[in-house]
CSV table of C-alpha atoms and ligand atoms in Angstrom, one decimal:
chain,number,residue,atom,x,y,z
A,1,MET,CA,0.1,-0.2,-0.2
A,2,LYS,CA,1.1,3.4,-0.8
A,3,GLN,CA,2.4,5.9,1.5
A,4,ALA,CA,2.8,9.9,1.2
A,5,PHE,CA,4.1,12.5,3.2
A,6,VAL,CA,3.4,15.9,3.1
A,7,GLN,CA,5.6,18.5,4.9
A,8,GLY,CA,3.9,22.5,5.4
A,9,ALA,CA,0.3,20.8,5.5
A,10,SER,CA,-1.2,23.4,8.0
A,11,ARG,CA,-3.1,25.6,5.4
A,12,GLY,CA,-2.7,26.6,1.8
A,13,LEU,CA,-1.4,24.5,-0.8
A,14,GLY,CA,0.3,22.0,1.5
A,15,LEU,CA,-3.4,21.5,3.2
A,16,ALA,CA,-5.2,21.2,-0.1
A,17,MET,CA,-2.4,18.5,-1.3
A,18,THR,CA,-3.2,16.6,1.6
A,19,GLN,CA,-7.1,16.7,1.6
A,20,THR,CA,-6.6,15.7,-2.1
A,21,LEU,CA,-4.7,12.8,-1.6
A,22,LEU,CA,-6.7,11.5,1.1
A,23,ARG,CA,-10.2,12.4,-1.1
A,24,ARG,CA,-8.4,9.8,-3.9
A,25,GLY,CA,-7.4,7.2,-1.5
A,26,ASP,CA,-4.7,6.1,-3.7
A,27,PHE,CA,-2.5,6.3,-0.7
A,28,ALA,CA,-3.2,4.3,2.6
A,29,ARG,CA,-1.8,6.7,4.6
A,30,VAL,CA,-0.6,10.1,4.5
A,31,PHE,CA,2.0,11.5,7.0
A,32,ALA,CA,1.1,15.4,7.1
A,33,THR,CA,3.3,18.0,9.2
A,34,ALA,CA,3.0,21.2,10.4
A,35,ARG,CA,4.9,23.5,13.1
A,36,ASP,CA,2.2,22.7,15.7
A,37,PRO,CA,-0.6,20.2,13.9
A,38,GLU,CA,-2.9,20.9,16.8
A,39,ARG,CA,-3.6,24.9,15.7
A,40,SER,CA,-4.4,23.9,12.1
A,41,GLU,CA,-8.3,23.6,12.0
A,42,GLY,CA,-7.8,22.2,8.4
A,43,LEU,CA,-6.3,19.4,9.6
A,44,ALA,CA,-8.2,18.6,12.4
A,45,ALA,CA,-11.1,18.4,10.2
A,46,LEU,CA,-9.4,16.1,7.8
A,47,ALA,CA,-8.2,14.0,11.1
A,48,ARG,CA,-11.7,13.7,12.1
A,49,GLU,CA,-12.7,12.3,8.5
A,50,PHE,CA,-10.1,10.3,7.9
A,51,GLY,CA,-9.0,8.8,11.2
A,52,GLU,CA,-5.9,6.4,10.7
A,53,ALA,CA,-5.2,7.3,7.4
A,54,LEU,CA,-3.7,10.7,8.5
A,55,VAL,CA,-1.0,10.9,10.7
A,56,LEU,CA,-0.2,14.5,12.2
A,57,LEU,CA,3.2,14.9,13.2
A,58,PRO,CA,4.9,18.2,14.1
A,59,LEU,CA,8.0,19.5,12.2
A,60,ASP,CA,9.4,23.0,11.8
A,61,VAL,CA,11.6,23.1,8.5
A,62,CYS,CA,14.0,25.7,10.5
A,63,ASP,CA,14.6,23.0,13.2
A,64,ASP,CA,16.7,19.7,12.2
A,65,LYS,CA,16.2,18.0,15.2
A,66,SER,CA,12.2,18.4,14.5
A,67,ILE,CA,12.7,17.2,11.1
A,68,ALA,CA,14.9,14.1,12.1
A,69,SER,CA,12.2,13.5,14.9
A,70,ALA,CA,9.5,13.2,12.4
A,71,ALA,CA,11.6,10.9,10.3
A,72,GLU,CA,11.9,8.7,13.2
A,73,ARG,CA,8.3,8.7,13.9
A,74,THR,CA,7.2,7.8,10.2
A,75,ALA,CA,10.1,5.2,9.9
A,76,ALA,CA,8.9,3.7,13.1
A,77,ALA,CA,5.1,3.4,10.9
A,78,THR,CA,6.3,2.6,7.7
A,79,ASP,CA,9.5,1.3,5.8
A,80,ARG,CA,8.7,3.3,2.6
A,81,LEU,CA,7.4,6.2,1.2
A,82,HIS,CA,5.9,6.8,-2.5
A,83,LEU,CA,5.5,10.3,-2.3
A,84,VAL,CA,7.2,13.2,-0.2
A,85,ILE,CA,6.1,16.4,-0.9
A,86,ASN,CA,7.9,19.8,0.5
A,87,ALA,CA,5.1,22.7,0.7
A,88,ALA,CA,6.5,25.0,3.4
A,89,GLY,CA,7.0,28.4,1.9
A,90,VAL,CA,7.5,32.0,3.1
A,91,LEU,CA,7.2,35.4,1.1
A,92,HIS,CA,6.1,37.5,3.8
A,93,ASP,CA,5.8,37.1,7.5
A,94,GLU,CA,4.4,40.3,9.4
A,95,SER,CA,5.4,39.0,12.8
A,96,LEU,CA,9.3,38.6,11.7
A,97,GLY,CA,9.1,42.0,9.8
A,98,LEU,CA,9.7,40.1,6.4
A,99,GLN,CA,8.3,41.9,3.3
A,100,PRO,CA,9.1,41.0,-0.1
A,101,GLU,CA,12.0,43.7,-1.2
A,102,LYS,CA,11.1,46.3,-3.9
A,103,ARG,CA,14.5,47.6,-3.9
A,104,LEU,CA,18.1,47.3,-2.7
A,105,GLU,CA,17.6,49.5,0.6
A,106,HIS,CA,15.0,47.0,1.8
A,107,VAL,CA,17.3,44.1,2.0
A,108,ARG,CA,17.6,42.9,5.6
A,109,PRO,CA,20.1,39.8,6.8
A,110,GLU,CA,17.1,38.6,9.0
A,111,SER,CA,14.5,38.3,6.3
A,112,LEU,CA,17.5,36.6,3.9
A,113,ARG,CA,18.5,34.2,6.4
A,114,ARG,CA,14.1,33.4,7.3
A,115,ALA,CA,13.6,33.0,3.5
A,116,PHE,CA,16.5,30.5,2.6
A,117,GLU,CA,16.0,28.8,6.3
A,118,VAL,CA,12.3,27.6,5.1
A,119,ASN,CA,12.6,27.8,1.6
A,120,ALA,CA,15.6,26.1,0.6
A,121,ILE,CA,17.4,24.9,3.5
A,122,GLY,CA,14.6,23.2,5.1
A,123,PRO,CA,13.6,21.1,2.3
A,124,LEU,CA,17.0,19.8,1.6
A,125,LEU,CA,17.1,18.7,5.3
A,126,VAL,CA,13.9,17.0,5.0
A,127,ALA,CA,15.5,15.1,2.0
A,128,ARG,CA,18.5,14.3,4.2
A,129,HIS,CA,16.5,12.9,6.7
A,130,PHE,CA,13.7,11.2,4.7
A,131,LEU,CA,16.0,9.5,2.0
A,132,PRO,CA,15.7,6.0,3.9
A,133,LEU,CA,12.3,6.2,3.2
A,134,LEU,CA,13.0,6.6,-0.6
A,135,ARG,CA,15.2,3.7,-1.0
A,136,HIS,CA,13.4,1.2,-2.3
A,137,ASP,CA,12.4,-0.6,-5.7
A,138,GLU,CA,9.0,0.9,-6.1
A,139,ARG,CA,8.7,4.3,-8.1
A,140,SER,CA,8.6,7.1,-6.0
A,141,VAL,CA,8.2,10.6,-6.2
A,142,LEU,CA,10.0,13.6,-4.1
A,143,ALA,CA,8.7,17.4,-5.1
A,144,ASN,CA,9.9,20.1,-3.6
A,145,VAL,CA,7.3,23.0,-4.4
A,146,SER,CA,8.9,26.3,-5.8
A,147,ALA,CA,8.0,29.1,-7.4
A,148,ARG,CA,8.5,30.6,-11.1
A,149,VAL,CA,10.1,33.5,-9.6
A,150,GLY,CA,13.0,31.4,-8.3
A,151,SER,CA,14.2,30.9,-12.2
A,152,ILE,CA,17.2,33.1,-12.9
A,153,GLU,CA,16.7,32.8,-16.4
A,154,ASP,CA,13.0,33.9,-16.0
A,155,ASP,CA,13.8,36.9,-13.7
A,156,ARG,CA,13.2,39.9,-15.8
A,157,LEU,CA,11.5,42.2,-12.7
A,158,GLY,CA,13.8,42.4,-10.3
A,159,GLY,CA,13.3,42.7,-6.7
A,160,TRP,CA,12.0,40.3,-4.1
A,161,TYR,CA,15.5,39.4,-3.1
A,162,ALA,CA,15.1,37.0,-0.1
A,163,TYR,CA,11.9,35.2,-2.0
A,164,ARG,CA,13.8,34.8,-5.5
A,165,GLY,CA,17.1,34.0,-4.2
A,166,SER,CA,16.1,31.2,-1.6
A,167,LYS,CA,13.9,29.5,-4.3
A,168,ALA,CA,16.8,29.5,-6.9
A,169,ALA,CA,18.9,28.1,-4.0
A,170,GLN,CA,16.0,25.6,-3.4
A,171,ASN,CA,15.8,24.7,-7.1
A,172,LEU,CA,19.6,24.3,-7.4
A,173,PHE,CA,19.4,21.8,-4.4
A,174,THR,CA,16.5,20.1,-6.2
A,175,ARG,CA,18.4,19.5,-9.3
A,176,ASN,CA,21.7,18.6,-7.3
A,177,LEU,CA,19.6,15.9,-5.5
A,178,SER,CA,18.3,14.5,-8.2
A,179,ILE,CA,21.5,13.9,-9.3
A,180,GLU,CA,22.7,12.1,-6.3
A,181,LEU,CA,18.8,10.0,-5.9
A,182,LYS,CA,19.7,8.4,-9.5
A,183,ARG,CA,22.4,6.3,-7.5
A,184,ARG,CA,21.3,6.0,-4.3
A,185,ALA,CA,17.2,5.8,-5.2
A,186,PRO,CA,17.0,5.2,-8.8
A,187,ARG,CA,13.4,4.6,-9.0
A,188,CYS,CA,13.1,8.1,-7.2
A,189,ILE,CA,11.7,10.9,-9.4
A,190,CYS,CA,13.0,14.4,-8.4
A,191,VAL,CA,11.5,17.6,-9.2
A,192,ALA,CA,10.6,21.4,-8.2
A,193,LEU,CA,7.1,22.6,-8.8
A,194,HIS,CA,5.7,25.9,-9.8
A,195,PRO,CA,2.0,25.6,-8.8
A,196,GLY,CA,0.9,28.9,-10.7
A,197,THR,CA,-0.4,31.7,-8.4
A,198,VAL,CA,-2.7,30.2,-6.0
A,199,ASP,CA,-5.2,32.0,-3.6
A,200,THR,CA,-3.3,31.4,0.0
A,201,ALA,CA,-2.2,33.7,2.4
A,202,LEU,CA,1.2,33.8,0.7
A,203,SER,CA,-0.3,35.4,-2.5
A,204,ARG,CA,-2.9,37.5,-0.6
A,205,PRO,CA,-1.3,41.0,-0.6
A,206,PHE,CA,-0.1,40.6,-4.4
A,207,GLN,CA,-3.3,39.3,-5.9
A,208,GLY,CA,-4.3,42.8,-7.3
A,209,SER,CA,-1.7,42.5,-10.3
A,210,VAL,CA,-2.7,38.8,-11.2
A,211,PRO,CA,-4.3,39.0,-14.6
A,212,PRO,CA,-8.1,37.4,-14.8
A,213,GLY,CA,-8.3,33.7,-14.9
A,214,GLN,CA,-4.8,33.4,-13.6
A,215,LEU,CA,-5.6,32.9,-9.7
A,216,PHE,CA,-6.1,29.7,-9.0
A,217,ASP,CA,-7.9,27.9,-6.0
A,218,ALA,CA,-6.2,25.9,-4.0
A,219,ARG,CA,-7.8,22.9,-4.2
A,220,ASP,CA,-7.7,23.1,-8.2
A,221,ALA,CA,-4.1,23.9,-8.0
A,222,ALA,CA,-3.7,20.9,-5.5
A,223,ALA,CA,-5.8,18.4,-7.7
A,224,ARG,CA,-3.6,19.7,-10.6
A,225,LEU,CA,-0.3,19.3,-9.4
A,226,ILE,CA,-0.9,16.0,-7.8
A,227,ASP,CA,-2.4,14.9,-11.4
A,228,LEU,CA,1.1,16.2,-12.9
A,229,LEU,CA,3.5,14.2,-10.1
A,230,GLU,CA,1.2,10.9,-11.0
A,231,SER,CA,1.8,11.5,-14.6
A,232,LEU,CA,6.0,11.9,-14.4
A,233,GLY,CA,8.3,9.2,-15.6
A,234,PRO,CA,12.1,8.6,-14.9
A,235,GLU,CA,12.9,11.1,-17.7
A,236,ASP,CA,11.3,13.9,-15.6
A,237,THR,CA,13.4,13.5,-12.6
A,238,GLY,CA,15.7,16.8,-12.3
A,239,SER,CA,13.2,18.9,-14.0
A,240,PHE,CA,11.4,22.2,-12.9
A,241,LEU,CA,7.7,22.1,-13.9
A,242,ALA,CA,4.8,24.4,-13.7
A,243,TYR,CA,1.6,23.5,-13.1
A,244,ASP,CA,0.8,22.5,-16.7
A,245,GLY,CA,3.7,20.0,-17.0
A,246,SER,CA,5.7,22.6,-18.9
A,247,SER,CA,9.1,23.1,-18.5
A,248,ILE,CA,10.6,26.3,-16.9
A,249,PRO,CA,13.9,27.1,-17.3
A,250,TRP,CA,16.5,27.3,-14.3
B,1,LIG,N1,0.4,30.8,-3.3
B,1,LIG,C1,1.1,31.2,-4.4
B,1,LIG,O1,0.5,32.0,-5.2
B,1,LIG,C2,2.3,30.8,-4.9
B,1,LIG,C3,3.2,30.6,-5.8
B,1,LIG,C4,4.4,29.9,-6.0
B,1,LIG,C5,4.8,29.0,-5.3
B,1,LIG,N2,4.1,29.3,-4.0
B,1,LIG,C6,4.7,28.0,-2.7
B,1,LIG,O2,3.8,27.2,-2.6
B,1,LIG,C7,4.2,27.0,-1.3
B,1,LIG,C8,2.9,26.9,-0.5
B,1,LIG,O3,2.8,28.1,-0.5
B,1,LIG,P1,1.1,28.4,0.0
B,1,LIG,O4,0.7,29.3,-1.0
B,1,LIG,O5,0.4,27.6,0.6
B,1,LIG,O6,1.3,29.9,1.4
B,1,LIG,P2,0.8,29.7,3.1
B,1,LIG,O7,-0.9,29.6,2.8
B,1,LIG,O8,1.3,30.9,3.1
B,1,LIG,O9,1.3,28.3,3.6
B,1,LIG,C9,2.5,28.6,4.0
B,1,LIG,C10,2.6,27.4,4.7
B,1,LIG,O10,4.3,27.2,5.1
B,1,LIG,C11,4.2,26.7,6.7
B,1,LIG,N3,5.6,27.0,7.4
B,1,LIG,C12,6.1,28.4,7.1
B,1,LIG,N4,7.4,28.6,7.8
B,1,LIG,C13,7.5,27.1,8.2
B,1,LIG,C14,8.3,26.8,9.3
B,1,LIG,N5,9.4,26.9,9.7
B,1,LIG,N6,8.0,25.0,9.1
B,1,LIG,C15,7.3,24.5,9.1
B,1,LIG,N7,6.4,24.9,8.0
B,1,LIG,C16,6.7,26.4,7.9
B,1,LIG,C17,2.9,27.4,7.0
B,1,LIG,O11,3.0,26.6,8.4
B,1,LIG,P3,2.1,27.7,9.6
B,1,LIG,O12,1.0,27.4,9.8
B,1,LIG,O13,2.6,26.9,10.7
B,1,LIG,O14,2.7,29.2,9.6
B,1,LIG,C18,2.2,27.0,5.9
B,1,LIG,O15,1.8,25.8,6.3
B,1,LIG,C19,5.2,27.1,-0.8
B,1,LIG,O16,6.4,26.8,-0.9
B,1,LIG,C20,5.2,29.0,-1.7
B,1,LIG,O17,6.5,29.5,-1.7
B,1,LIG,C21,2.9,29.6,-3.8
Protein backbone atom coordinates (compact mmCIF):
# COMPACT_ATOMS: atom_id res chain seq x y z
CA MET A 1 0.00 0.00 0.00
CA LYS A 2 1.36 3.40 -0.97
CA GLN A 3 2.28 6.00 1.63
CA ALA A 4 2.63 9.77 1.20
CA PHE A 5 4.27 12.50 3.25
CA VAL A 6 3.41 16.21 3.06
CA GLN A 7 5.58 18.76 4.85
CA GLY A 8 3.94 22.18 5.46
CA ALA A 9 0.36 20.92 5.61
CA SER A 10 -1.23 23.30 8.13
CA ARG A 11 -2.89 25.52 5.51
CA GLY A 12 -2.72 26.77 1.93
CA LEU A 13 -1.43 24.50 -0.77
CA GLY A 14 0.07 21.89 1.58
CA LEU A 15 -3.28 21.40 3.31
CA ALA A 16 -5.09 21.24 -0.05
CA MET A 17 -2.65 18.62 -1.36
CA THR A 18 -3.08 16.56 1.81
CA GLN A 19 -6.85 16.74 1.37
CA THR A 20 -6.61 15.76 -2.31
CA LEU A 21 -4.43 12.74 -1.50
CA LEU A 22 -6.80 11.57 1.24
CA ARG A 23 -9.97 12.08 -0.82
CA ARG A 24 -8.58 10.24 -3.83
CA GLY A 25 -7.58 7.29 -1.67
CA ASP A 26 -4.61 6.22 -3.80
CA PHE A 27 -2.42 6.25 -0.69
CA ALA A 28 -3.22 4.03 2.26
CA ARG A 29 -1.78 6.62 4.62
CA VAL A 30 -0.74 10.25 4.47
CA PHE A 31 1.76 11.63 6.97
CA ALA A 32 1.22 15.37 7.23
CA THR A 33 3.37 17.80 9.18
CA ALA A 34 3.01 21.31 10.54
CA ARG A 35 4.91 23.42 13.02
CA ASP A 36 2.00 22.96 15.40
CA PRO A 37 -0.51 20.45 13.98
CA GLU A 38 -2.95 21.04 16.84
CA ARG A 39 -3.42 24.66 15.81
CA SER A 40 -4.52 23.80 12.26
CA GLU A 41 -8.30 23.68 11.94
CA GLY A 42 -7.93 22.28 8.43
CA LEU A 43 -5.84 19.34 9.62
CA ALA A 44 -8.21 18.73 12.57
CA ALA A 45 -11.14 18.48 10.11
CA LEU A 46 -9.20 16.03 7.91
CA ALA A 47 -8.26 13.97 10.99
CA ARG A 48 -11.96 13.67 11.90
CA GLU A 49 -12.90 12.69 8.36
CA PHE A 50 -10.08 10.26 7.59
CA GLY A 51 -9.09 8.79 10.97
CA GLU A 52 -6.03 6.54 10.84
CA ALA A 53 -5.37 7.26 7.16
CA LEU A 54 -3.92 10.60 8.31
CA VAL A 55 -0.94 10.76 10.67
CA LEU A 56 -0.14 14.23 12.03
CA LEU A 57 3.40 15.05 13.10
CA PRO A 58 5.09 18.25 14.30
CA LEU A 59 7.87 19.54 12.05
CA ASP A 60 9.51 22.95 11.89
CA VAL A 61 11.68 23.18 8.77
CA CYS A 62 13.96 25.63 10.57
CA ASP A 63 14.75 23.03 13.23
CA ASP A 64 16.86 20.07 12.12
CA LYS A 65 16.04 18.10 15.27
CA SER A 66 12.32 18.36 14.63
CA ILE A 67 12.85 17.13 11.04
CA ALA A 68 14.91 14.20 12.34
CA SER A 69 12.26 13.39 14.91
CA ALA A 70 9.44 13.45 12.29
CA ALA A 71 11.55 11.15 10.10
CA GLU A 72 12.08 8.74 13.01
CA ARG A 73 8.37 8.67 13.79
CA THR A 74 7.49 8.11 10.13
CA ALA A 75 10.08 5.32 9.86
CA ALA A 76 8.60 3.66 12.94
CA ALA A 77 5.26 3.43 11.08
CA THR A 78 6.44 2.50 7.57
CA ASP A 79 9.61 1.32 5.83
CA ARG A 80 8.86 3.29 2.63
CA LEU A 81 7.29 6.40 1.20
CA HIS A 82 6.03 6.74 -2.37
CA LEU A 83 5.52 10.47 -2.33
CA VAL A 84 7.29 13.23 -0.37
CA ILE A 85 6.11 16.81 -0.85
CA ASN A 86 7.89 19.84 0.62
CA ALA A 87 5.19 22.51 0.58
CA ALA A 88 6.15 24.97 3.35
CA GLY A 89 7.30 28.34 2.15
CA VAL A 90 7.53 31.96 3.22
CA LEU A 91 7.24 35.13 1.16
CA HIS A 92 6.14 37.58 3.83
CA ASP A 93 5.79 37.25 7.58
CA GLU A 94 4.63 40.35 9.40
CA SER A 95 5.59 38.92 12.82
CA LEU A 96 9.22 38.73 11.62
CA GLY A 97 9.16 41.97 9.61
CA LEU A 98 9.67 39.95 6.44
CA GLN A 99 8.34 41.73 3.35
CA PRO A 100 9.32 41.18 -0.30
CA GLU A 101 11.92 43.81 -1.14
CA LYS A 102 11.04 46.33 -3.86
CA ARG A 103 14.56 47.76 -3.92
CA LEU A 104 18.05 47.11 -2.60
CA GLU A 105 17.59 49.41 0.41
CA HIS A 106 14.85 47.06 1.68
CA VAL A 107 17.21 44.08 1.90
CA ARG A 108 17.64 42.88 5.51
CA PRO A 109 19.90 40.07 6.66
CA GLU A 110 17.18 38.64 8.96
CA SER A 111 14.71 38.39 6.06
CA LEU A 112 17.28 36.75 3.80
CA ARG A 113 18.16 34.24 6.52
CA ARG A 114 14.55 33.34 7.26
CA ALA A 115 13.62 32.90 3.60
CA PHE A 116 16.65 30.71 2.96
CA GLU A 117 15.97 28.65 6.08
CA VAL A 118 12.33 27.93 5.27
CA ASN A 119 12.43 27.81 1.46
CA ALA A 120 15.82 26.29 0.66
CA ILE A 121 17.57 24.70 3.65
CA GLY A 122 14.42 23.13 5.13
CA PRO A 123 13.43 21.05 2.08
CA LEU A 124 17.01 19.86 1.69
CA LEU A 125 17.15 18.73 5.32
CA VAL A 126 13.82 16.95 4.86
CA ALA A 127 15.35 15.08 1.90
CA ARG A 128 18.41 14.25 4.02
CA HIS A 129 16.38 12.75 6.88
CA PHE A 130 13.77 11.04 4.71
CA LEU A 131 16.18 9.51 2.17
CA PRO A 132 16.11 6.05 3.83
CA LEU A 133 12.34 5.92 3.24
CA LEU A 134 12.80 6.64 -0.47
CA ARG A 135 15.42 3.95 -1.05
CA HIS A 136 13.24 1.07 -2.21
CA ASP A 137 12.41 -0.68 -5.46
CA GLU A 138 9.02 0.93 -6.14
CA ARG A 139 8.33 4.21 -7.96
CA SER A 140 8.45 7.26 -5.71
CA VAL A 141 8.37 11.04 -6.14
CA LEU A 142 10.10 13.76 -4.16
CA ALA A 143 8.52 17.12 -5.04
CA ASN A 144 9.70 20.49 -3.80
CA VAL A 145 7.10 23.21 -4.21
CA SER A 146 9.08 26.09 -5.66
CA ALA A 147 8.03 29.20 -7.58
CA ARG A 148 8.62 30.48 -11.10
CA VAL A 149 10.18 33.63 -9.62
CA GLY A 150 13.06 31.41 -8.45
CA SER A 151 14.09 30.92 -12.08
CA ILE A 152 17.27 32.92 -12.75
CA GLU A 153 16.73 32.94 -16.50
CA ASP A 154 13.11 34.03 -16.14
CA ASP A 155 13.93 36.96 -13.79
CA ARG A 156 12.86 40.04 -15.72
CA LEU A 157 11.30 42.20 -12.99
CA GLY A 158 13.93 42.13 -10.23
CA GLY A 159 13.09 42.75 -6.56
CA TRP A 160 11.96 40.12 -4.02
CA TYR A 161 15.62 39.30 -3.24
CA ALA A 162 14.98 36.97 -0.30
CA TYR A 163 12.18 34.98 -1.93
CA ARG A 164 13.72 34.79 -5.40
CA GLY A 165 17.17 33.96 -4.02
CA SER A 166 15.89 31.30 -1.63
CA LYS A 167 13.75 29.66 -4.33
CA ALA A 168 16.72 29.73 -6.73
CA ALA A 169 18.77 28.01 -4.01
CA GLN A 170 15.96 25.50 -3.43
CA ASN A 171 15.93 24.81 -7.18
CA LEU A 172 19.68 24.19 -7.24
CA PHE A 173 19.32 21.83 -4.27
CA THR A 174 16.50 19.97 -6.04
CA ARG A 175 18.54 19.59 -9.21
CA ASN A 176 21.64 18.52 -7.26
CA LEU A 177 19.61 16.06 -5.21
CA SER A 178 18.07 14.53 -8.34
CA ILE A 179 21.57 13.67 -9.52
CA GLU A 180 22.52 11.99 -6.25
CA LEU A 181 19.19 10.15 -6.09
CA LYS A 182 19.83 8.55 -9.50
CA ARG A 183 22.53 6.55 -7.73
CA ARG A 184 21.08 6.21 -4.25
CA ALA A 185 17.33 5.93 -4.91
CA PRO A 186 17.11 5.19 -8.64
CA ARG A 187 13.32 4.80 -8.73
CA CYS A 188 12.76 8.19 -7.08
CA ILE A 189 11.70 11.04 -9.39
CA CYS A 190 12.85 14.36 -7.93
CA VAL A 191 11.30 17.60 -9.22
CA ALA A 192 10.72 21.28 -8.46
CA LEU A 193 7.16 22.52 -9.04
CA HIS A 194 5.61 25.89 -9.77
CA PRO A 195 1.96 25.80 -8.67
CA GLY A 196 0.84 28.98 -10.46
CA THR A 197 -0.54 31.88 -8.44
CA VAL A 198 -2.76 30.29 -5.84
CA ASP A 199 -5.27 32.00 -3.58
CA THR A 200 -3.56 31.53 -0.21
CA ALA A 201 -2.25 33.79 2.57
CA LEU A 202 1.12 33.84 0.80
CA SER A 203 -0.16 35.47 -2.38
CA ARG A 204 -3.00 37.53 -0.87
CA PRO A 205 -1.21 40.92 -0.60
CA PHE A 206 -0.08 40.63 -4.24
CA GLN A 207 -3.20 39.31 -5.94
CA GLY A 208 -4.15 42.74 -7.34
CA SER A 209 -1.61 42.43 -10.15
CA VAL A 210 -2.63 38.89 -11.18
CA PRO A 211 -4.22 38.79 -14.67
CA PRO A 212 -7.86 37.63 -14.78
CA GLY A 213 -8.21 33.85 -14.74
CA GLN A 214 -4.66 33.36 -13.41
CA LEU A 215 -5.45 33.17 -9.70
CA PHE A 216 -6.14 29.54 -8.86
CA ASP A 217 -8.23 28.08 -6.09
CA ALA A 218 -6.00 26.03 -3.72
CA ARG A 219 -8.02 22.84 -4.21
CA ASP A 220 -7.86 23.09 -8.01
CA ALA A 221 -4.15 23.87 -7.87
CA ALA A 222 -3.55 20.92 -5.54
CA ALA A 223 -5.50 18.53 -7.77
CA ARG A 224 -3.52 19.67 -10.81
CA LEU A 225 -0.18 19.22 -9.03
CA ILE A 226 -1.08 15.73 -7.79
CA ASP A 227 -2.19 14.77 -11.34
CA LEU A 228 1.13 16.06 -12.63
CA LEU A 229 3.13 14.12 -10.02
CA GLU A 230 1.25 10.93 -10.93
CA SER A 231 2.09 11.39 -14.59
CA LEU A 232 5.86 11.77 -14.13
CA GLY A 233 8.29 9.18 -15.46
CA PRO A 234 11.99 8.56 -14.77
CA GLU A 235 12.92 10.96 -17.59
CA ASP A 236 11.36 13.83 -15.62
CA THR A 237 13.72 13.63 -12.67
CA GLY A 238 15.75 16.81 -12.23
CA SER A 239 13.20 19.06 -13.92
CA PHE A 240 11.47 22.29 -12.90
CA LEU A 241 7.83 22.01 -13.94
CA ALA A 242 4.88 24.36 -13.96
CA TYR A 243 1.41 23.17 -12.90
CA ASP A 244 0.51 22.48 -16.56
CA GLY A 245 3.52 20.20 -17.04
CA SER A 246 5.54 22.74 -19.05
CA SER A 247 9.23 23.02 -18.31
CA ILE A 248 10.61 26.19 -16.65
CA PRO A 249 14.22 27.27 -17.27
CA TRP A 250 16.35 27.08 -14.12
N1 LIG B 1 0.38 30.83 -3.27
C1 LIG B 1 1.06 31.09 -4.39
O1 LIG B 1 0.61 31.86 -5.25
C2 LIG B 1 2.38 30.43 -4.64
C3 LIG B 1 3.03 30.68 -5.87
C4 LIG B 1 4.25 30.07 -6.12
C5 LIG B 1 4.79 29.22 -5.18
N2 LIG B 1 4.16 28.99 -4.00
C6 LIG B 1 4.80 28.08 -3.04
O2 LIG B 1 3.84 27.15 -2.59
C7 LIG B 1 4.18 26.69 -1.29
C8 LIG B 1 2.95 26.77 -0.40
O3 LIG B 1 2.61 28.14 -0.26
P1 LIG B 1 1.13 28.59 0.15
O4 LIG B 1 0.66 29.48 -0.92
O5 LIG B 1 0.33 27.42 0.55
O6 LIG B 1 1.48 29.49 1.41
P2 LIG B 1 0.74 29.68 2.82
O7 LIG B 1 -0.73 29.51 2.67
O8 LIG B 1 1.27 30.96 3.37
O9 LIG B 1 1.29 28.45 3.69
C9 LIG B 1 2.64 28.42 4.03
C10 LIG B 1 2.88 27.12 4.76
O10 LIG B 1 4.26 27.06 5.11
C11 LIG B 1 4.33 26.70 6.49
N3 LIG B 1 5.55 27.14 7.13
C12 LIG B 1 6.07 28.39 7.16
N4 LIG B 1 7.18 28.39 7.92
C13 LIG B 1 7.35 27.12 8.36
C14 LIG B 1 8.31 26.47 9.19
N5 LIG B 1 9.34 27.13 9.72
N6 LIG B 1 8.18 25.14 9.42
C15 LIG B 1 7.15 24.45 8.89
N7 LIG B 1 6.19 25.01 8.12
C16 LIG B 1 6.32 26.33 7.86
C17 LIG B 1 3.11 27.34 7.11
O11 LIG B 1 2.87 26.76 8.38
P3 LIG B 1 2.27 27.62 9.63
O12 LIG B 1 0.79 27.48 9.54
O13 LIG B 1 2.87 26.96 10.82
O14 LIG B 1 2.73 29.05 9.46
C18 LIG B 1 2.07 26.99 6.05
O15 LIG B 1 1.64 25.66 6.18
C19 LIG B 1 5.34 27.58 -0.82
O16 LIG B 1 6.56 26.89 -0.97
C20 LIG B 1 5.28 28.76 -1.77
O17 LIG B 1 6.54 29.38 -1.94
C21 LIG B 1 2.97 29.57 -3.71
